[in-house]
Coordinates of C-alpha atoms in Angstrom, one line a residue:
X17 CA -0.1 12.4 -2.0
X18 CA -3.1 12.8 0.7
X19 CA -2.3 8.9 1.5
X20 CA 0.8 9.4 2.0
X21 CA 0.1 12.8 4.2
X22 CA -2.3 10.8 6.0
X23 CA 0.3 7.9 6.7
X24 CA 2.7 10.7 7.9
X25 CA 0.4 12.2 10.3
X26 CA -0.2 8.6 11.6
X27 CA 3.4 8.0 12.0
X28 CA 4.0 11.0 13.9
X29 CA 1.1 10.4 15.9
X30 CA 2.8 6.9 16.9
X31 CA 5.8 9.1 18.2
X32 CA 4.7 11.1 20.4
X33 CA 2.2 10.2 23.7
X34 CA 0.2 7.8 21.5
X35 CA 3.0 4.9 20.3
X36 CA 1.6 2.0 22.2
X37 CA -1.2 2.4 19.8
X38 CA 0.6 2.0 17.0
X39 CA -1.3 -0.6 15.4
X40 CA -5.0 1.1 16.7
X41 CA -4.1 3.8 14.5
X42 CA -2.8 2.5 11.2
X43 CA -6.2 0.1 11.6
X44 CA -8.6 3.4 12.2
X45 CA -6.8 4.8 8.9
X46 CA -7.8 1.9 7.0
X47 CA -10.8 1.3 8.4
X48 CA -12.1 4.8 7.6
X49 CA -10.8 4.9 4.1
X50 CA -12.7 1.6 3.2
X51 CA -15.8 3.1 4.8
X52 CA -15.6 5.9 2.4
X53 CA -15.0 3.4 -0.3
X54 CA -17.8 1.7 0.1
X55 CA -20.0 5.0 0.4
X56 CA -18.4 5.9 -3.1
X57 CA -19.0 2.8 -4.4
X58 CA -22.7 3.1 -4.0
X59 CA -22.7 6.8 -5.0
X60 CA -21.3 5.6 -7.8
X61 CA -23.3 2.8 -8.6
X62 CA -26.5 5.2 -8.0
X63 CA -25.2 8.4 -9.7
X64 CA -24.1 6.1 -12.8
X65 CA -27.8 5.0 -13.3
X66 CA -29.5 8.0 -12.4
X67 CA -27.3 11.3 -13.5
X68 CA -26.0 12.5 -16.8
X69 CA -22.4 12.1 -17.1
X70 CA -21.5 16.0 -16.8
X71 CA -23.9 16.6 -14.0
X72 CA -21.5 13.6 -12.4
X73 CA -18.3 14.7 -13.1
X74 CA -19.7 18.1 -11.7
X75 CA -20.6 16.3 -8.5
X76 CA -17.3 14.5 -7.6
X77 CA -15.3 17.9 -8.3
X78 CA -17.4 19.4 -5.0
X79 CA -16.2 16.1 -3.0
X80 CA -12.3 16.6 -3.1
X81 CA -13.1 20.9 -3.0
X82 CA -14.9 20.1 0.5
X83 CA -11.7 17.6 1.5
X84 CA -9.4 20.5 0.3
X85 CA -11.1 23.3 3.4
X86 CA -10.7 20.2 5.6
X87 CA -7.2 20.4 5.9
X88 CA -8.0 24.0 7.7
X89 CA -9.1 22.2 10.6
X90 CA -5.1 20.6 10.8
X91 CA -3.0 22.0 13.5
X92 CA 0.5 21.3 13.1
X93 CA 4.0 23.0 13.6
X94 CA 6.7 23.6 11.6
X95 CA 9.7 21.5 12.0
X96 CA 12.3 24.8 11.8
X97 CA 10.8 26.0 15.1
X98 CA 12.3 23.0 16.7
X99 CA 15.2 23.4 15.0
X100 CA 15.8 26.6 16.0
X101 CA 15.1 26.1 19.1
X102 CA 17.9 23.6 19.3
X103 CA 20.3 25.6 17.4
X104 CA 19.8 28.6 20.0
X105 CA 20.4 25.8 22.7
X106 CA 24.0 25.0 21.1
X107 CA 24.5 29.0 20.6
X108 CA 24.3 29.5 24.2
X109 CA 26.5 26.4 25.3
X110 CA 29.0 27.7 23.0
X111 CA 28.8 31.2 24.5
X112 CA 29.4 30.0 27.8
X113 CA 32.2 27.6 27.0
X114 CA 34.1 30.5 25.1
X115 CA 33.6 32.8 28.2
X116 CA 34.4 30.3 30.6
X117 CA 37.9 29.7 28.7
X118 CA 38.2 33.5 29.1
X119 CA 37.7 33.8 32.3
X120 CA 40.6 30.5 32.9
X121 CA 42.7 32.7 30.9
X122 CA 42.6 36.2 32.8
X123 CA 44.0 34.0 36.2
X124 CA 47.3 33.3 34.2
X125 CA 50.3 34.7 35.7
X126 CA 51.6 38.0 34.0
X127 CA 55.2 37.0 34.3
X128 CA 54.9 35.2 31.5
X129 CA 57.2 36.7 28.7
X130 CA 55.9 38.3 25.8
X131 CA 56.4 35.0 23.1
X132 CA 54.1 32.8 25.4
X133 CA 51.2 35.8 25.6
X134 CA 51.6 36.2 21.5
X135 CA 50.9 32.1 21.5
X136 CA 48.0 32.2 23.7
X137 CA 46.4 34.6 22.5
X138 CA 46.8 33.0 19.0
X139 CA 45.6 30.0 20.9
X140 CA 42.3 31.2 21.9
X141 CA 41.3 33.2 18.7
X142 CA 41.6 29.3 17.1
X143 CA 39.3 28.1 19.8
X144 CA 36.9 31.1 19.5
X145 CA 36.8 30.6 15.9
X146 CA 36.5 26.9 16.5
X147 CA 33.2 27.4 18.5
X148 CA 32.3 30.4 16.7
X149 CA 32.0 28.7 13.3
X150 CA 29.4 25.6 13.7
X151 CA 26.7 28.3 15.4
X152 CA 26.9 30.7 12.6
X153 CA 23.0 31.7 11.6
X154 CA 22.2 30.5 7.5
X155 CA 22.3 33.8 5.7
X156 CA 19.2 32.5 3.6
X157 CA 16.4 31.0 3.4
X158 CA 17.7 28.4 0.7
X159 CA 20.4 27.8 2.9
X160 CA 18.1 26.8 5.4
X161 CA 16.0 24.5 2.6
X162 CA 19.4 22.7 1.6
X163 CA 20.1 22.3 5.0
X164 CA 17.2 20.6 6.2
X165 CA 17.2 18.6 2.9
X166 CA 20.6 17.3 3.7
X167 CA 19.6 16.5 7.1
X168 CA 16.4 14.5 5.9
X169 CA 18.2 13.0 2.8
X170 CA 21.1 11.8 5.7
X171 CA 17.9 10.8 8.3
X172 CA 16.1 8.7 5.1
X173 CA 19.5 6.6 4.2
X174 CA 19.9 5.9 7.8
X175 CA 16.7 4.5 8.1
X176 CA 16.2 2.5 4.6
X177 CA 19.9 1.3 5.7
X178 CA 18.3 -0.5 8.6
X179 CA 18.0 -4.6 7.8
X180 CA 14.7 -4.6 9.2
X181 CA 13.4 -1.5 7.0
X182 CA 15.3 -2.6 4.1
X183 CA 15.1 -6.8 3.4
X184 CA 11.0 -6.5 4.3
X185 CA 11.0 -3.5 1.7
X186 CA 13.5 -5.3 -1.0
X187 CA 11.2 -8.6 -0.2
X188 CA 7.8 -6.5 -1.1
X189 CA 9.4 -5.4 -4.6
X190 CA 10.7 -9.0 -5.6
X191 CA 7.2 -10.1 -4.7
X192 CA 5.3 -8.1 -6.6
X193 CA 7.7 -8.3 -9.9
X194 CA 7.6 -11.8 -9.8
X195 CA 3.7 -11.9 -10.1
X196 CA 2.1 -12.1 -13.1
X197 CA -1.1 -9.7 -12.4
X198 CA -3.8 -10.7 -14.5
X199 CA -6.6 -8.3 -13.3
X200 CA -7.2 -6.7 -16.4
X201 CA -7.9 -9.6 -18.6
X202 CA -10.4 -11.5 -16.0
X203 CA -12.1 -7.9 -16.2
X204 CA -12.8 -8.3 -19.8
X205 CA -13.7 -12.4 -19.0
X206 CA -16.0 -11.1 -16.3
X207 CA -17.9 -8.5 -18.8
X208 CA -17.4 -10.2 -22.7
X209 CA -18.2 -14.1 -21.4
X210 CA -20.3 -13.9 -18.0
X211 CA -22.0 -10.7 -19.2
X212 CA -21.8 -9.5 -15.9
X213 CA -23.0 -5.7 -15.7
X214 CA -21.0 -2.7 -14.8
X215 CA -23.8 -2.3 -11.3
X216 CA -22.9 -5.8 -10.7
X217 CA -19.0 -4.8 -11.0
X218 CA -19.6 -1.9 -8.4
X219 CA -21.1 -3.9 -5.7
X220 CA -18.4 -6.4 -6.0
X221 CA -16.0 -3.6 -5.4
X222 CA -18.2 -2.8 -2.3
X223 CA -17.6 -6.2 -0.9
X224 CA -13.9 -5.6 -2.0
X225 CA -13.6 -2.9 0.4
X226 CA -16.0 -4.5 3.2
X227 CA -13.3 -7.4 2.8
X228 CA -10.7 -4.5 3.1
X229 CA -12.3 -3.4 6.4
X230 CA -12.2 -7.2 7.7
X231 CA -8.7 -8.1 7.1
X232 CA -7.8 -5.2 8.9
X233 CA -9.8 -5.9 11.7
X234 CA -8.5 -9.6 11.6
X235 CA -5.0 -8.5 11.3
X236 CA -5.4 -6.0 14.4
X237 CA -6.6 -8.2 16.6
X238 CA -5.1 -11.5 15.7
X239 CA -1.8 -11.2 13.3
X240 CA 0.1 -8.0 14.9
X241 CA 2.4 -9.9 17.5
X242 CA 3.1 -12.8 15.1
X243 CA 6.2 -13.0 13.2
X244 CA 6.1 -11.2 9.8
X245 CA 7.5 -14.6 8.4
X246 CA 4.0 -16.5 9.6
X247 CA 1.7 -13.8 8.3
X248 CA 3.6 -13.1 5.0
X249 CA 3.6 -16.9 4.3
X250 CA 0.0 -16.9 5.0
X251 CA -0.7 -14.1 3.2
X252 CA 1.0 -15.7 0.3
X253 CA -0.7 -18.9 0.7
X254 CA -4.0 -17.2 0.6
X255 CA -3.4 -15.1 -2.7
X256 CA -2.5 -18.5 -3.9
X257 CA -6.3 -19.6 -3.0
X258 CA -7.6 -16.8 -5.1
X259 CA -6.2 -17.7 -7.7
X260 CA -7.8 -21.3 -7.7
X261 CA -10.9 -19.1 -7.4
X262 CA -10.5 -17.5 -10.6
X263 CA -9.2 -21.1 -11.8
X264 CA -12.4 -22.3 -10.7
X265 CA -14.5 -19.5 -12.5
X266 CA -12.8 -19.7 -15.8
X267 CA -13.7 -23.6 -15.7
X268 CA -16.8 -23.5 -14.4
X269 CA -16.6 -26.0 -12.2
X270 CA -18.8 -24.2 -10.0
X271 CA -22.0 -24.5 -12.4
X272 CA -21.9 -28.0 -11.9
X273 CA -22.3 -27.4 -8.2
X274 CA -25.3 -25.0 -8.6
X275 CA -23.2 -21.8 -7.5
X276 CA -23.9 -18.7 -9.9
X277 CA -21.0 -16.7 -11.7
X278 CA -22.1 -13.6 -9.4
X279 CA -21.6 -15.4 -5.8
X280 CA -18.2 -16.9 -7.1
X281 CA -16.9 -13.4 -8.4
X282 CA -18.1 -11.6 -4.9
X283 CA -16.8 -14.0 -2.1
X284 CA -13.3 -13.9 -4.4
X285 CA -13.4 -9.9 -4.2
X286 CA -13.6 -10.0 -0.6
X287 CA -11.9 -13.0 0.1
X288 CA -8.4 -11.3 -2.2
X289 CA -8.9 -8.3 -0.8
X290 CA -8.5 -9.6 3.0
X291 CA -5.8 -11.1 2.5
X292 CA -3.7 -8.5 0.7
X293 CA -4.2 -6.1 3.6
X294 CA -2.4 -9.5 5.9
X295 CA 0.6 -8.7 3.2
X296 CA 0.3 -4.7 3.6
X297 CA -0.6 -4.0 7.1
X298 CA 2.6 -5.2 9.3
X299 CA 5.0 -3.5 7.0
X300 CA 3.2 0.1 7.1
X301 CA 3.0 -0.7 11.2
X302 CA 6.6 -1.2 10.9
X303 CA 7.6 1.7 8.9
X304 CA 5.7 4.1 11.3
X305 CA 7.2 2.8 14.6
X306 CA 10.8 3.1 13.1
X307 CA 10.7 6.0 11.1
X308 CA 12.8 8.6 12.5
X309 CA 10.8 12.7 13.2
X310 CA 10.9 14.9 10.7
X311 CA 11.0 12.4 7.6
X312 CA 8.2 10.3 7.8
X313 CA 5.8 11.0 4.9
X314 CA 9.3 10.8 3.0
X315 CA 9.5 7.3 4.1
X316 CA 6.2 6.3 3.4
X317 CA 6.3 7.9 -0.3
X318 CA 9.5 6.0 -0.8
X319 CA 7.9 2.8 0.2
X320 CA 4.7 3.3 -1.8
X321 CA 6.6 4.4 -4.7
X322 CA 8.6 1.3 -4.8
X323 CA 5.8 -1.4 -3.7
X324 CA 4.3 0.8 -7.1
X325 CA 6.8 0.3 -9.3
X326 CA 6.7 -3.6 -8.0
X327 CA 3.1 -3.9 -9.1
X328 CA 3.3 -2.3 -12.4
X329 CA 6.3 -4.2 -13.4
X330 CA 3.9 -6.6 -12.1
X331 CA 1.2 -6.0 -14.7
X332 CA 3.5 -5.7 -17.7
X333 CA 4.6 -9.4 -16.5
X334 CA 1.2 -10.3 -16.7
X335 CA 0.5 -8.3 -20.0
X336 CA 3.5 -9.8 -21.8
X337 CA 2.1 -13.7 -20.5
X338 CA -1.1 -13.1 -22.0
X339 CA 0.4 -12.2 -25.4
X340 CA 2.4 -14.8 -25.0
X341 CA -0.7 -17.1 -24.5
X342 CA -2.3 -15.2 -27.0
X343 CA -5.0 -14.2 -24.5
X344 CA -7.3 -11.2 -25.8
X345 CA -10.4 -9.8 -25.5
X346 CA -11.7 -12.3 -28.6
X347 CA -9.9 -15.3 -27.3
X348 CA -9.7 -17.1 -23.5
X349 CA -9.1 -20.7 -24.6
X350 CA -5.6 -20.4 -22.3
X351 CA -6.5 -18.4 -19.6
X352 CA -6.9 -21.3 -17.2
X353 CA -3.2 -22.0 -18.3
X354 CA -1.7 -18.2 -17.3
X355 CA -3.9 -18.3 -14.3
X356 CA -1.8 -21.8 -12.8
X357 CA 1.4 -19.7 -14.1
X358 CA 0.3 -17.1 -11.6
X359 CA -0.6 -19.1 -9.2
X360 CA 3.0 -21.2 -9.2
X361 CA 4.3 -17.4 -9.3
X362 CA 2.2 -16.5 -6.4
X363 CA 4.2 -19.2 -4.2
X364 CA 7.5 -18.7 -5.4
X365 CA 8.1 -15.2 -3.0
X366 CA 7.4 -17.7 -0.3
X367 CA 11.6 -19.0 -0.9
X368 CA 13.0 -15.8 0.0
X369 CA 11.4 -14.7 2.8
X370 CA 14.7 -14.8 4.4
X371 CA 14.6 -11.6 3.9
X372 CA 12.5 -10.5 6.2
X373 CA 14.3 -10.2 9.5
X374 CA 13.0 -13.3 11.5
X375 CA 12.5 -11.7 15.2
X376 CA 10.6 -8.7 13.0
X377 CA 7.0 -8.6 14.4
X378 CA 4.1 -6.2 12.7
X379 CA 4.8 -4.3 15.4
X380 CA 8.4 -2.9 16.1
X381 CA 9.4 -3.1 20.2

């Protein structure tokens, strides 16, 4: 939920004065979240060695309580002010038409028999009532609620609607379903066959998130005006080197070079973890240039929730291929085998990038 506040304040950061820094500001969001990764990474790593369990758990519950009177320091204003400053705008432009049509009517000529008065007068109670009607006040607050749902419900549609919102987000769920995710079982390679320690595992994730920080640097400054074709083939193409990584870990074909377990494992981190922000970065640029006011942390939740539901489809695909392999935490003999599944799955998303609108850019014009 705070990402996807955090994302929404970004978005309407990008409509107002600041939009031609659209990228500058999805990248300072990113950039500041994997620096504060990689400080709780190494808290982690140090509190885990050093502190009784309970004295940690006590210590991570002050961290979110300070984040929590942080979000006292957030100035923002509510949406019904604008909305009611538009619906007094319509009140008074009603107002005036309806007295303007009076004022037509009082110059008509009083010789007018009696039948054409009666059918004038009927006449402009329907218009009165006809103007009247749309600028009536909502009697209650839930009628305000439902109407400002509908509004945002009608606002989100149009939006998802769009070909460029909707083939790049249909293209992001077939590409993560189709992926056989195999992270959990080359966690239990890492620690039951290369004995690698949980410390170990933490600074890894450290260069995981310094490799976080680089991709979106690169991406920034390089990969923002290409075509979202380019980068997502790329992108693709270098998942697909990640996974000759891990092929090249579970072999051990390193060994015979002189290259520890440990180097192999960290350079992969970092090396996966640029390149998935090259898949992730244009589309969230994207979604905040053409979200329309008022609904974007609605659009951002819908996209996460959906690129979620990819990726743990995802992982049940890969779950179900390592029973089918009859991969376990006892047995590895075929993991070299699921890991060239994945990596021939890792490619295949590469056919239908059709999808994706081909003048689309990572950033929207």
């Amino acid at each position: 939920m705070a990402d996807v506040v955090v994302d929404a304040m970004v978005a309407e950061a990008v409509h107002s004065e600041l939009a031609e820094f659209a990228g500058d500001l999805q990248s300072l969001s990113w950039l500041s979240m994997a620096l504060g990764g990689i400080f709780g990474s190494l808290l982690g790593g140090y509190t885990l060695s050093q502190l009784r369990i309970d004295t940690i758990f006590l210590l991570f519950s002050i961290l979110p309580a300070i984040q929590l009177l942080s979000c006292s320091l957030i100035k923002e204003s509510p949406l019904e002010s604008d909305g009611a400053q538009n619906h007094d705008s319509k009140t008074m432009k009603f107002k005036d038409d309806v007295d303007h049509s009076n004022r037509k009517n009082s110059f008509i000529k009083t010789s007018k028999t009696s039948k054409r008065k009666n059918k004038r007068n009927n006449d402009n109670k329907r218009i009165n009532l006809k103007y009247e009607s749309p600028i009536r006040q909502p009697r209650s607050r839930l009628e305000r609620y439902c109407i400002s749902l509908k509004s945002a419900i009608c606002n989100l549609v149009g939006t998802f609607k769009q070909p460029i919102i909707l083939r790049p987000m249909a293209w992001f769920f077939f590409s993560n379903i189709t992926v056989p995710s195999l992270s959990t079982v080359m966690f239990y390679y890492q620690t039951e066959v290369l004995k690698l320690e949980a410390s170990f595992l933490g600074t890894a994730r450290v260069i995981g998130w310094i490799g976080l920080m680089l991709g979106t640097y690169i991406y920034n400054r390089y990969l923002k005006h290409k075509k979202l074709r380019e980068v997502l083939l790329m992108a693709h193409v270098g998942l697909g080197i990640g996974c000759l990584l891990d092929i090249i870990l579970v072999s051990k074909l390193h060994n015979q070079l002189g290259i520890p377990d440990k180097h192999v494992v960290l350079w992969g981190s970092a090396f996966s973890d640029t390149i998935r922000q090259f898949k992730l970065m244009p589309f969230l640029i994207l979604s905040g240039r053409l979200c329309p006011h008022g609904i974007e942390g609605t659009l951002f939740a819908l996209f996460m929730s959906i690129n979620n539901l990819g990726s743990t489809l995802g992982a049940f695909l890969g779950a179900a291929l390592a029973s089918a392999l009859n991969i376990s935490s006892d047995s590895f003999h075929n993991l070299i085998f699921g890991i060239s599944i994945q990596l021939l799955a890792t490619l295949f998303p590469i056919s239908f990038l059709f999808l994706i609108p081909k003048e689309a850019t990572g950033l929207a014009s």
